[in-house]
Short mmCIF file of C-alpha atoms and ligand atoms in Angstrom, two decimals:
data_model
loop_
_atom_site.label_atom_id
_atom_site.label_comp_id
_atom_site.label_asym_id
_atom_site.label_seq_id
_atom_site.Cartn_x
_atom_site.Cartn_y
_atom_site.Cartn_z
CA MET A 325 89.30 94.77 93.31
CA ILE A 326 88.64 93.73 96.93
CA SER A 327 85.50 92.00 98.24
CA LEU A 328 84.29 92.40 101.80
CA THR A 329 81.30 91.01 103.67
CA LYS A 330 79.51 91.79 106.92
CA ALA A 331 81.73 91.21 109.99
CA THR A 332 80.86 87.87 111.59
CA HIS A 333 82.50 88.47 114.96
CA PRO A 334 83.65 91.39 117.15
CA LEU A 335 86.94 93.09 116.18
CA LYS A 336 89.45 92.84 119.01
CA GLY A 337 93.11 93.65 119.57
CA ASP A 338 95.81 96.24 119.00
CA VAL A 339 96.22 98.21 115.79
CA PHE A 340 99.28 100.20 114.66
CA VAL A 341 98.50 102.71 111.94
CA PRO A 342 101.27 104.22 109.78
CA GLY A 343 102.77 107.66 110.31
CA ASP A 344 100.91 110.92 109.92
CA LYS A 345 100.82 112.05 106.30
CA SER A 346 100.84 115.81 106.94
CA ILE A 347 103.75 115.55 109.38
CA SER A 348 105.69 113.19 107.08
CA HIS A 349 105.43 115.60 104.13
CA ARG A 350 106.54 118.52 106.26
CA SER A 351 109.47 116.56 107.76
CA ILE A 352 110.96 116.20 104.28
CA MET A 353 110.21 119.77 103.22
CA PHE A 354 111.42 121.52 106.35
CA GLY A 355 114.40 119.14 106.67
CA ALA A 356 115.37 120.11 103.11
CA LEU A 357 115.08 123.84 103.93
CA ALA A 358 117.13 123.46 107.13
CA GLU A 359 120.86 123.50 107.66
CA GLY A 360 122.25 120.21 108.96
CA THR A 361 120.54 116.84 109.08
CA THR A 362 117.01 115.95 110.08
CA GLU A 363 116.24 112.42 111.21
CA VAL A 364 112.70 111.14 110.91
CA THR A 365 111.33 107.95 112.44
CA GLY A 366 107.85 106.65 111.75
CA PHE A 367 107.74 108.36 108.34
CA LEU A 368 104.71 107.40 106.25
CA ASN A 369 105.97 105.26 103.39
CA SER A 370 103.08 105.93 101.04
CA ALA A 371 102.79 107.17 97.46
CA ASP A 372 102.01 110.78 98.46
CA CYS A 373 104.99 111.16 100.77
CA LEU A 374 107.29 109.42 98.30
CA SER A 375 106.26 112.09 95.77
CA THR A 376 107.56 114.73 98.18
CA ILE A 377 110.87 112.89 98.56
CA ASP A 378 111.14 112.60 94.80
CA CYS A 379 110.54 116.32 94.22
CA PHE A 380 113.15 117.38 96.80
CA ARG A 381 115.69 114.96 95.34
CA LYS A 382 115.15 116.76 92.03
CA LEU A 383 116.16 119.95 93.86
CA GLY A 384 119.43 118.31 94.87
CA VAL A 385 118.51 117.29 98.40
CA LEU A 386 120.19 114.12 99.63
CA ILE A 387 117.60 111.94 101.39
CA ASP A 388 118.53 108.52 102.84
CA HIS A 389 115.54 106.25 103.17
CA THR A 390 116.02 102.98 105.03
CA ILE A 391 113.76 100.47 106.72
CA ARG A 392 115.08 99.32 110.13
CA PRO A 393 115.58 95.56 109.76
CA SER A 394 114.73 95.02 113.47
CA ASN A 395 111.17 96.38 113.34
CA GLY A 396 110.45 97.41 109.75
CA VAL A 397 110.09 101.07 110.81
CA PRO A 398 111.14 103.49 108.05
CA THR A 399 113.90 105.92 109.00
CA ILE A 400 114.72 108.92 106.87
CA THR A 401 117.73 111.20 107.03
CA ILE A 402 117.49 114.49 105.16
CA HIS A 403 120.70 116.36 104.47
CA GLY A 404 119.31 119.89 104.40
CA ARG A 405 120.59 122.42 101.87
CA GLY A 406 119.43 125.55 103.73
CA LEU A 407 116.97 128.06 102.28
CA HIS A 408 119.15 129.27 99.43
CA ASN A 409 121.04 126.33 98.03
CA PHE A 410 118.68 124.16 95.96
CA LYS A 411 119.78 122.84 92.58
CA ILE A 412 117.90 123.86 89.44
CA PRO A 413 115.55 120.94 88.61
CA THR A 414 116.17 119.55 85.14
CA ASP A 415 112.69 118.10 84.95
CA THR A 416 109.08 118.93 85.83
CA LEU A 417 108.40 118.39 89.52
CA TYR A 418 105.78 115.63 89.60
CA THR A 419 103.65 115.46 92.74
CA GLY A 420 101.47 112.43 91.89
CA ASN A 421 98.14 112.62 93.75
CA SER A 422 99.43 114.89 96.50
CA GLY A 423 97.77 118.26 97.03
CA THR A 424 100.00 118.93 100.02
CA THR A 425 103.17 118.45 97.95
CA THR A 426 101.83 120.59 95.11
CA ARG A 427 100.65 123.52 97.20
CA LEU A 428 103.39 123.64 99.84
CA MET A 429 106.21 123.15 97.32
CA SER A 430 104.80 125.94 95.15
CA GLY A 431 105.36 128.33 98.05
CA ILE A 432 109.00 127.25 98.27
CA LEU A 433 109.56 127.29 94.50
CA ALA A 434 108.05 130.80 94.16
CA ALA A 435 111.00 132.15 96.15
CA GLN A 436 113.82 130.39 94.30
CA PRO A 437 116.21 132.06 91.86
CA PHE A 438 115.28 129.56 89.09
CA ASP A 439 112.17 128.72 87.03
CA SER A 440 110.22 125.50 87.60
CA ILE A 441 107.11 123.63 86.52
CA ILE A 442 105.10 121.61 89.00
CA THR A 443 102.23 119.24 88.29
CA GLY A 444 100.67 115.95 89.33
CA ASP A 445 98.23 113.26 88.20
CA SER A 446 94.83 113.81 86.54
CA SER A 447 93.19 114.48 89.93
CA ILE A 448 95.79 117.12 90.86
CA GLU A 449 95.33 118.75 87.46
CA LYS A 450 91.66 119.33 88.32
CA ARG A 451 92.13 120.74 91.82
CA PRO A 452 91.93 124.51 92.38
CA MET A 453 95.28 126.30 92.49
CA LYS A 454 94.02 129.87 92.24
CA ARG A 455 93.88 129.79 96.03
CA ILE A 456 97.71 129.73 96.08
CA ILE A 457 98.43 131.59 92.81
CA THR A 458 96.64 134.72 94.09
CA PRO A 459 98.47 135.15 97.42
CA LEU A 460 101.85 134.11 96.01
CA ASN A 461 101.57 136.69 93.22
CA GLN A 462 100.48 139.29 95.79
CA MET A 463 103.81 138.59 97.52
CA GLY A 464 105.62 139.44 94.28
CA ALA A 465 105.98 135.91 92.90
CA ASP A 466 105.26 134.98 89.28
CA VAL A 467 103.08 131.86 89.31
CA SER A 468 100.68 130.98 86.51
CA SER A 469 98.59 128.06 85.35
CA VAL A 470 100.10 126.64 82.15
CA MET A 471 96.67 125.78 80.69
CA GLY A 472 95.10 129.04 81.92
CA ASN A 473 92.50 127.13 83.94
CA ASP A 474 93.80 127.99 87.45
CA CYS A 475 94.93 124.39 87.86
CA ALA A 476 98.30 122.61 87.62
CA PRO A 477 100.64 122.44 85.75
CA LEU A 478 101.93 125.63 87.36
CA ARG A 479 104.75 127.63 85.82
CA ILE A 480 106.79 129.34 88.52
CA ARG A 481 109.25 131.96 87.36
CA GLY A 482 112.11 132.47 89.78
CA GLY A 483 114.31 135.37 90.73
CA LYS A 484 111.58 137.44 92.33
CA ASN A 485 111.99 139.37 95.58
CA LEU A 486 109.03 138.49 97.77
CA THR A 487 107.35 140.72 100.33
CA GLY A 488 105.39 139.42 103.32
CA ILE A 489 101.61 139.89 103.12
CA THR A 490 98.62 139.90 105.39
CA TYR A 491 96.24 137.48 103.74
CA ARG A 492 92.65 136.77 104.73
CA ASN A 493 91.84 133.29 103.50
CA PRO A 494 88.06 132.86 103.17
CA VAL A 495 88.39 129.10 103.87
CA ALA A 496 90.34 127.31 106.58
CA SER A 497 93.04 125.52 104.58
CA ALA A 498 96.36 124.35 105.96
CA GLN A 499 97.72 123.89 102.46
CA VAL A 500 97.06 127.50 101.49
CA LYS A 501 98.28 128.81 104.85
CA SER A 502 101.45 126.71 104.67
CA CYS A 503 102.16 127.73 101.07
CA ILE A 504 102.12 131.41 102.06
CA LEU A 505 104.17 130.84 105.21
CA LEU A 506 106.83 128.87 103.32
CA ALA A 507 107.14 131.65 100.72
CA GLY A 508 107.16 134.00 103.72
CA LEU A 509 110.40 132.40 104.99
CA TYR A 510 112.09 134.14 102.04
CA ALA A 511 110.11 137.40 102.11
CA GLU A 512 110.92 140.87 103.33
CA GLY A 513 108.68 141.52 106.35
CA ASP A 514 106.15 139.40 108.22
CA SER A 515 103.66 137.05 106.64
CA VAL A 516 100.30 136.93 108.37
CA VAL A 517 97.52 134.50 107.38
CA TYR A 518 94.02 134.86 108.79
CA GLU A 519 91.51 132.03 108.49
CA PRO A 520 87.91 131.65 109.66
CA ALA A 521 88.86 128.68 111.89
CA LEU A 522 92.20 127.18 112.81
CA SER A 523 93.23 124.63 110.18
CA ARG A 524 95.80 121.94 111.04
CA ASN A 525 98.81 123.75 112.49
CA HIS A 526 101.63 121.27 111.81
CA THR A 527 103.49 123.86 109.72
CA GLU A 528 103.49 126.28 112.64
CA THR A 529 104.44 123.72 115.35
CA MET A 530 107.10 122.07 113.20
CA LEU A 531 108.69 125.20 111.70
CA SER A 532 108.92 126.52 115.24
CA ALA A 533 110.82 123.35 116.28
CA PHE A 534 113.17 123.94 113.31
CA GLY A 535 113.91 127.38 114.81
CA ALA A 536 111.54 129.69 112.90
CA ASP A 537 109.76 132.56 114.63
CA ILE A 538 106.16 131.58 114.00
CA HIS A 539 103.01 131.26 116.06
CA ASN A 540 99.21 131.02 115.99
CA GLU A 541 96.61 133.12 117.74
CA VAL A 542 93.00 131.98 118.02
CA SER A 543 90.30 134.48 118.90
CA ARG A 544 87.21 133.84 121.00
CA ASN A 545 84.98 133.38 117.95
CA GLY A 546 87.31 130.63 116.69
CA SER A 547 88.94 132.61 113.87
CA ALA A 548 92.71 132.23 113.73
CA VAL A 549 95.89 133.86 112.53
CA ALA A 550 99.38 132.51 111.84
CA ILE A 551 102.25 135.00 112.06
CA LEU A 552 105.76 134.42 110.69
CA HIS A 553 108.74 136.74 111.25
CA PRO A 554 111.29 135.61 108.66
CA GLY A 555 115.06 135.91 108.74
CA ILE A 556 116.07 133.05 111.03
CA PRO A 557 117.82 130.09 109.38
CA LEU A 558 116.25 126.70 110.09
CA HIS A 559 118.30 123.94 111.72
CA GLY A 560 117.86 120.17 111.38
CA ILE A 561 116.05 118.29 114.17
CA LYS A 562 114.92 114.78 115.12
CA ILE A 563 111.27 114.01 114.41
CA ASN A 564 109.18 111.12 115.64
CA VAL A 565 106.07 110.95 113.47
CA PRO A 566 102.99 109.70 115.38
CA GLY A 567 100.38 107.48 113.73
CA ASP A 568 97.90 109.26 111.49
CA ILE A 569 94.53 109.99 113.11
CA SER A 570 93.03 110.04 109.60
CA SER A 571 94.08 106.38 109.20
CA ALA A 572 93.10 105.51 112.79
CA ALA A 573 89.63 106.86 111.99
CA TYR A 574 88.79 103.75 109.91
CA PHE A 575 89.48 101.44 112.84
CA ILE A 576 87.66 103.72 115.27
CA ALA A 577 84.67 103.48 112.94
CA ALA A 578 85.03 99.72 112.55
CA ALA A 579 84.97 99.22 116.33
CA LEU A 580 81.93 101.48 116.69
CA ILE A 581 80.03 99.73 113.91
CA VAL A 582 80.70 96.05 114.65
CA PRO A 583 78.90 94.84 117.82
CA GLY A 584 81.12 93.69 120.70
CA SER A 585 84.32 95.20 119.25
CA GLU A 586 87.14 96.69 121.27
CA LEU A 587 90.28 98.04 119.57
CA LEU A 588 93.36 99.75 120.99
CA ILE A 589 94.92 101.93 118.31
CA ARG A 590 98.48 102.68 119.38
CA ASN A 591 100.46 105.91 119.20
CA VAL A 592 98.09 108.15 117.24
CA GLY A 593 98.63 111.90 116.78
CA ILE A 594 95.93 113.84 118.64
CA ASN A 595 96.84 117.42 117.77
CA PRO A 596 93.56 119.29 118.55
CA THR A 597 93.52 120.75 115.04
CA ARG A 598 93.16 117.17 113.76
CA SER A 599 91.16 115.36 116.41
CA GLY A 600 87.66 116.71 115.74
CA ILE A 601 86.48 113.21 114.93
CA LEU A 602 87.09 112.15 118.54
CA THR A 603 85.19 115.16 119.89
CA VAL A 604 82.22 114.65 117.60
CA LEU A 605 81.98 110.88 118.09
CA LYS A 606 82.16 111.31 121.87
CA GLN A 607 79.28 113.81 121.65
CA MET A 608 77.38 111.05 119.84
CA GLY A 609 78.06 108.75 122.80
CA ALA A 610 81.06 106.80 121.45
CA ASP A 611 83.07 104.98 124.12
CA ILE A 612 86.53 106.36 123.32
CA THR A 613 89.32 106.69 125.90
CA LEU A 614 92.79 108.17 125.43
CA LEU A 615 95.58 106.26 127.17
CA ASN A 616 99.33 106.95 127.51
CA VAL A 617 98.91 110.56 126.42
CA ASN A 618 102.21 112.07 125.36
CA ASP A 619 101.90 115.85 125.64
CA SER A 620 104.34 117.42 123.21
CA SER A 621 103.87 120.04 120.49
CA GLU A 622 102.54 117.16 118.36
CA PRO A 623 100.72 115.16 121.09
CA SER A 624 99.92 111.47 120.72
CA ALA A 625 98.02 108.78 122.61
CA ASP A 626 96.72 105.24 122.40
CA ILE A 627 93.03 105.32 121.49
CA LEU A 628 90.81 102.69 123.12
CA VAL A 629 87.48 102.39 121.35
CA LYS A 630 84.61 100.09 122.24
CA HIS A 631 81.48 99.33 120.25
CA SER A 632 78.82 101.87 121.24
CA SER A 633 75.27 102.61 120.23
CA LEU A 634 75.39 106.24 119.16
CA HIS A 635 72.68 108.81 119.75
CA CYS A 636 71.50 112.11 118.30
CA ASN A 637 70.62 115.33 120.11
CA GLU A 638 67.21 116.03 121.69
CA ASN A 639 65.96 117.50 118.40
CA GLY A 640 66.16 114.06 116.79
CA LYS A 641 69.24 114.73 114.67
CA PHE A 642 72.99 115.32 114.94
CA GLU A 643 74.62 118.30 113.22
CA ILE A 644 78.31 118.57 112.34
CA GLY A 645 79.54 121.95 111.11
CA GLY A 646 81.32 125.22 111.87
CA LYS A 647 84.79 125.19 113.36
CA ASP A 648 84.70 121.41 113.89
CA ILE A 649 84.87 120.87 110.10
CA PRO A 650 88.54 121.82 109.50
CA THR A 651 89.57 119.58 112.42
CA MET A 652 88.01 116.52 110.74
CA ILE A 653 87.85 117.46 107.06
CA ASP A 654 89.51 114.24 105.83
CA GLU A 655 87.39 112.09 108.18
CA LEU A 656 83.99 113.25 106.87
CA PRO A 657 83.62 110.29 104.44
CA ILE A 658 84.12 107.76 107.26
CA VAL A 659 81.87 109.82 109.56
CA ALA A 660 79.19 109.58 106.84
CA ALA A 661 79.67 105.79 106.81
CA ILE A 662 79.22 105.68 110.61
CA ALA A 663 76.14 107.89 110.31
CA ALA A 664 74.64 105.52 107.71
CA ALA A 665 74.84 102.70 110.26
CA ASN A 666 72.92 104.79 112.86
CA ASN A 667 69.18 105.16 113.09
CA PHE A 668 68.93 108.95 113.24
CA ASP A 669 69.61 111.85 110.86
CA THR A 670 73.12 113.28 110.64
CA ILE A 671 73.64 116.64 108.93
CA ILE A 672 77.10 117.57 107.70
CA LYS A 673 77.26 121.28 106.81
CA ASP A 674 79.85 124.04 106.19
CA ALA A 675 81.91 121.45 104.32
CA SER A 676 81.88 122.61 100.70
CA GLU A 677 85.68 122.06 100.68
CA LEU A 678 84.79 118.36 100.30
CA LYS A 679 84.02 119.11 96.66
CA VAL A 680 87.68 119.92 95.88
CA LYS A 681 89.45 117.00 97.52
CA GLU A 682 90.92 113.95 95.71
CA SER A 683 87.38 113.41 94.44
CA ASN A 684 84.24 115.49 94.91
CA ARG A 685 83.62 113.84 98.27
CA ILE A 686 80.04 115.10 98.58
CA ASP A 687 79.05 113.44 95.31
CA SER A 688 81.23 110.33 95.72
CA VAL A 689 80.06 109.59 99.28
CA VAL A 690 76.40 110.15 98.36
CA GLU A 691 76.66 108.01 95.19
CA ASN A 692 78.19 105.05 97.03
CA LEU A 693 76.11 105.19 100.22
CA LYS A 694 72.99 105.34 98.02
CA ALA A 695 74.25 102.24 96.19
CA MET A 696 74.39 100.50 99.60
CA GLY A 697 70.75 101.38 100.34
CA CYS A 698 71.27 104.46 102.50
CA ASP A 699 68.76 107.31 102.38
CA ILE A 700 71.12 110.24 101.83
CA GLU A 701 70.98 113.59 100.05
CA ALA A 702 73.73 115.93 98.89
CA THR A 703 73.48 119.57 99.94
CA GLU A 704 75.41 122.64 98.75
CA ASP A 705 77.88 122.39 101.62
CA GLY A 706 77.64 118.80 102.82
CA MET A 707 75.05 116.05 103.07
CA ILE A 708 72.11 114.77 105.08
CA ILE A 709 72.24 111.12 106.06
CA HIS A 710 68.88 109.69 107.08
CA GLY A 711 70.01 106.73 109.17
CA GLY A 712 67.81 103.70 109.71
CA ASN A 713 67.90 101.83 106.40
CA PRO A 714 69.83 98.57 106.67
CA LEU A 715 72.86 98.69 104.33
CA HIS A 716 73.49 96.07 101.67
CA GLY A 717 76.62 95.21 99.70
CA ALA A 718 77.30 97.08 96.46
CA ASP A 719 80.02 97.81 93.92
CA ILE A 720 81.89 100.87 95.17
CA ASN A 721 83.39 103.38 92.78
CA SER A 722 86.04 105.12 94.85
CA HIS A 723 86.93 107.49 92.00
CA ASN A 724 90.54 106.59 92.83
CA ASP A 725 90.14 108.44 96.13
CA HIS A 726 91.97 106.61 98.94
CA ARG A 727 89.67 107.90 101.68
CA LEU A 728 86.60 106.71 99.78
CA ALA A 729 88.03 103.21 99.28
CA MET A 730 88.84 102.85 103.00
CA SER A 731 85.57 104.38 104.23
CA PHE A 732 83.52 101.95 102.14
CA ALA A 733 85.62 98.97 103.20
CA ILE A 734 84.49 99.81 106.74
CA ALA A 735 80.87 100.47 105.71
CA ALA A 736 80.92 96.96 104.20
CA LEU A 737 81.38 95.48 107.68
CA SER A 738 77.78 96.38 108.57
CA ALA A 739 76.23 95.61 105.17
CA GLU A 740 74.34 92.41 104.24
CA GLY A 741 76.00 90.64 101.30
CA THR A 742 79.18 91.43 99.42
CA THR A 743 80.72 94.85 98.86
CA ARG A 744 83.35 95.17 96.14
CA ILE A 745 85.81 98.07 96.20
CA LEU A 746 86.55 98.34 92.50
CA ASP A 747 89.74 100.42 92.45
CA ASP A 748 91.30 99.47 95.77
CA ASN A 749 94.93 100.26 94.82
CA CYS A 750 94.42 103.93 95.62
CA VAL A 751 94.77 103.17 99.37
CA GLY A 752 98.53 103.24 98.61
CA ILE A 753 98.25 107.04 98.54
CA SER A 754 98.09 107.21 102.34
CA TYR A 755 97.90 103.68 103.80
CA PRO A 756 99.46 100.92 101.66
CA SER A 757 98.89 98.13 104.23
CA PHE A 758 95.28 99.10 104.99
CA PHE A 759 93.57 95.97 103.65
CA LYS A 760 96.17 93.70 105.27
CA ASP A 761 95.70 95.44 108.65
CA LEU A 762 91.92 95.25 108.33
CA GLN A 763 91.99 91.62 107.25
CA ALA A 764 94.03 90.74 110.36
CA LEU A 765 91.04 91.76 112.50
CA LEU A 766 88.33 89.95 110.51
C1 S3P B 832 96.49 118.93 104.49
C2 S3P B 832 95.49 119.86 104.57
C3 S3P B 832 94.10 119.59 104.21
C4 S3P B 832 93.81 118.10 104.12
C5 S3P B 832 94.88 117.38 103.38
C6 S3P B 832 96.23 117.55 104.05
C7 S3P B 832 97.87 119.32 104.88
O1 S3P B 832 93.81 120.18 102.95
O2 S3P B 832 92.56 117.89 103.54
O3 S3P B 832 94.58 115.99 103.30
O4 S3P B 832 98.71 118.42 105.11
O5 S3P B 832 98.13 120.51 104.99
P1 S3P B 832 93.28 121.69 102.81
O6 S3P B 832 94.36 122.61 103.23
O7 S3P B 832 92.97 121.86 101.34
O8 S3P B 832 92.06 121.78 103.66
#
């Protein structure tokens, strides 16, 4: 349990957040599928990404994991086995709390010549897997839910010849898209995934760097398609993982909430499919400047953020929805915490995907912000936060959801009294040094 109280002085200085979680997972996966070695610097050393390493080791992939003594930066070398040379796992593949590992690996496993079982912790075993079972089986795979409830454990029978599909995903989900594309690497013919808005495109940008023939197209109305022509072997590359904007979001919020603050968050990934939080906060009047922009396929920048008083639109409220949602899906809990510290109404809509994250993030955010005195209501596809009530400390039930624990640690900085985060260990899923890094600013 961790106790926090209202910030007593402005937060100032430089912050370094750990590596991007989505890119770290994919570095291991694509490095394993490639021929030759892949070297990764800035890898996120957190429980979720370690689950990915563990699963690929069970498939016979040699992965060296060292911490550079000079600067403590983790360096990973993956000795790829190519698409067709994995070892038969002797054990269930255990993905811990990681939805990305579970869903993306299932796409790879569906195309192997051997059978496997994949599952994770109690949260993973409640998350919907039908969204990947259906398209994988349409490709000719044999994937089923062991308990018959469309959740993990998944039994994946190997030895199937896959065929590329054109799949129209009703929701924008990078995990579903990536699962299909990874199976598509092994399929006969193209794999084409349509989605209503472009979800994070790290799979497309990174697989392309590994040599695959893959690209995105985005139409004028915002809907998107990813197209993969299979048949080209992947080759190992060097990857420099930028800081995770989802982790940076907590410090952006802290600077905006605590009067007089000014933080420079170094080397953060700003891929446009991930940086919706910057767009939306700037529309609210946040003083955010990007410095040292590095324009590559996975762009990064230093983010300078100064305390700002935020504002709504002329209609007296601020609405967040539509194609912005996939670009900030993991940041909605911290956006809700920022909104609770404002004095206008914020409406989050088109975000029913929040219900199927590590916790039901509509219910868990509403429950905990209510406990802090916020006037907030859950809706079918989001929430309405009536800003203006001063927040007070409370006991926070994070439901073992890392993003909840971190969001409420930041909300505590504007609340009178003491806030206790009851199950704080879950931050290790994506940001093990979060409380230490936060404490250094307080
Ligand atoms: C992720 C995709 C998103 C996101 C998750 C990481 C990824 O999930 O919420 O934290 O790395 O592909 P969905 O694909 O379910 O939206």
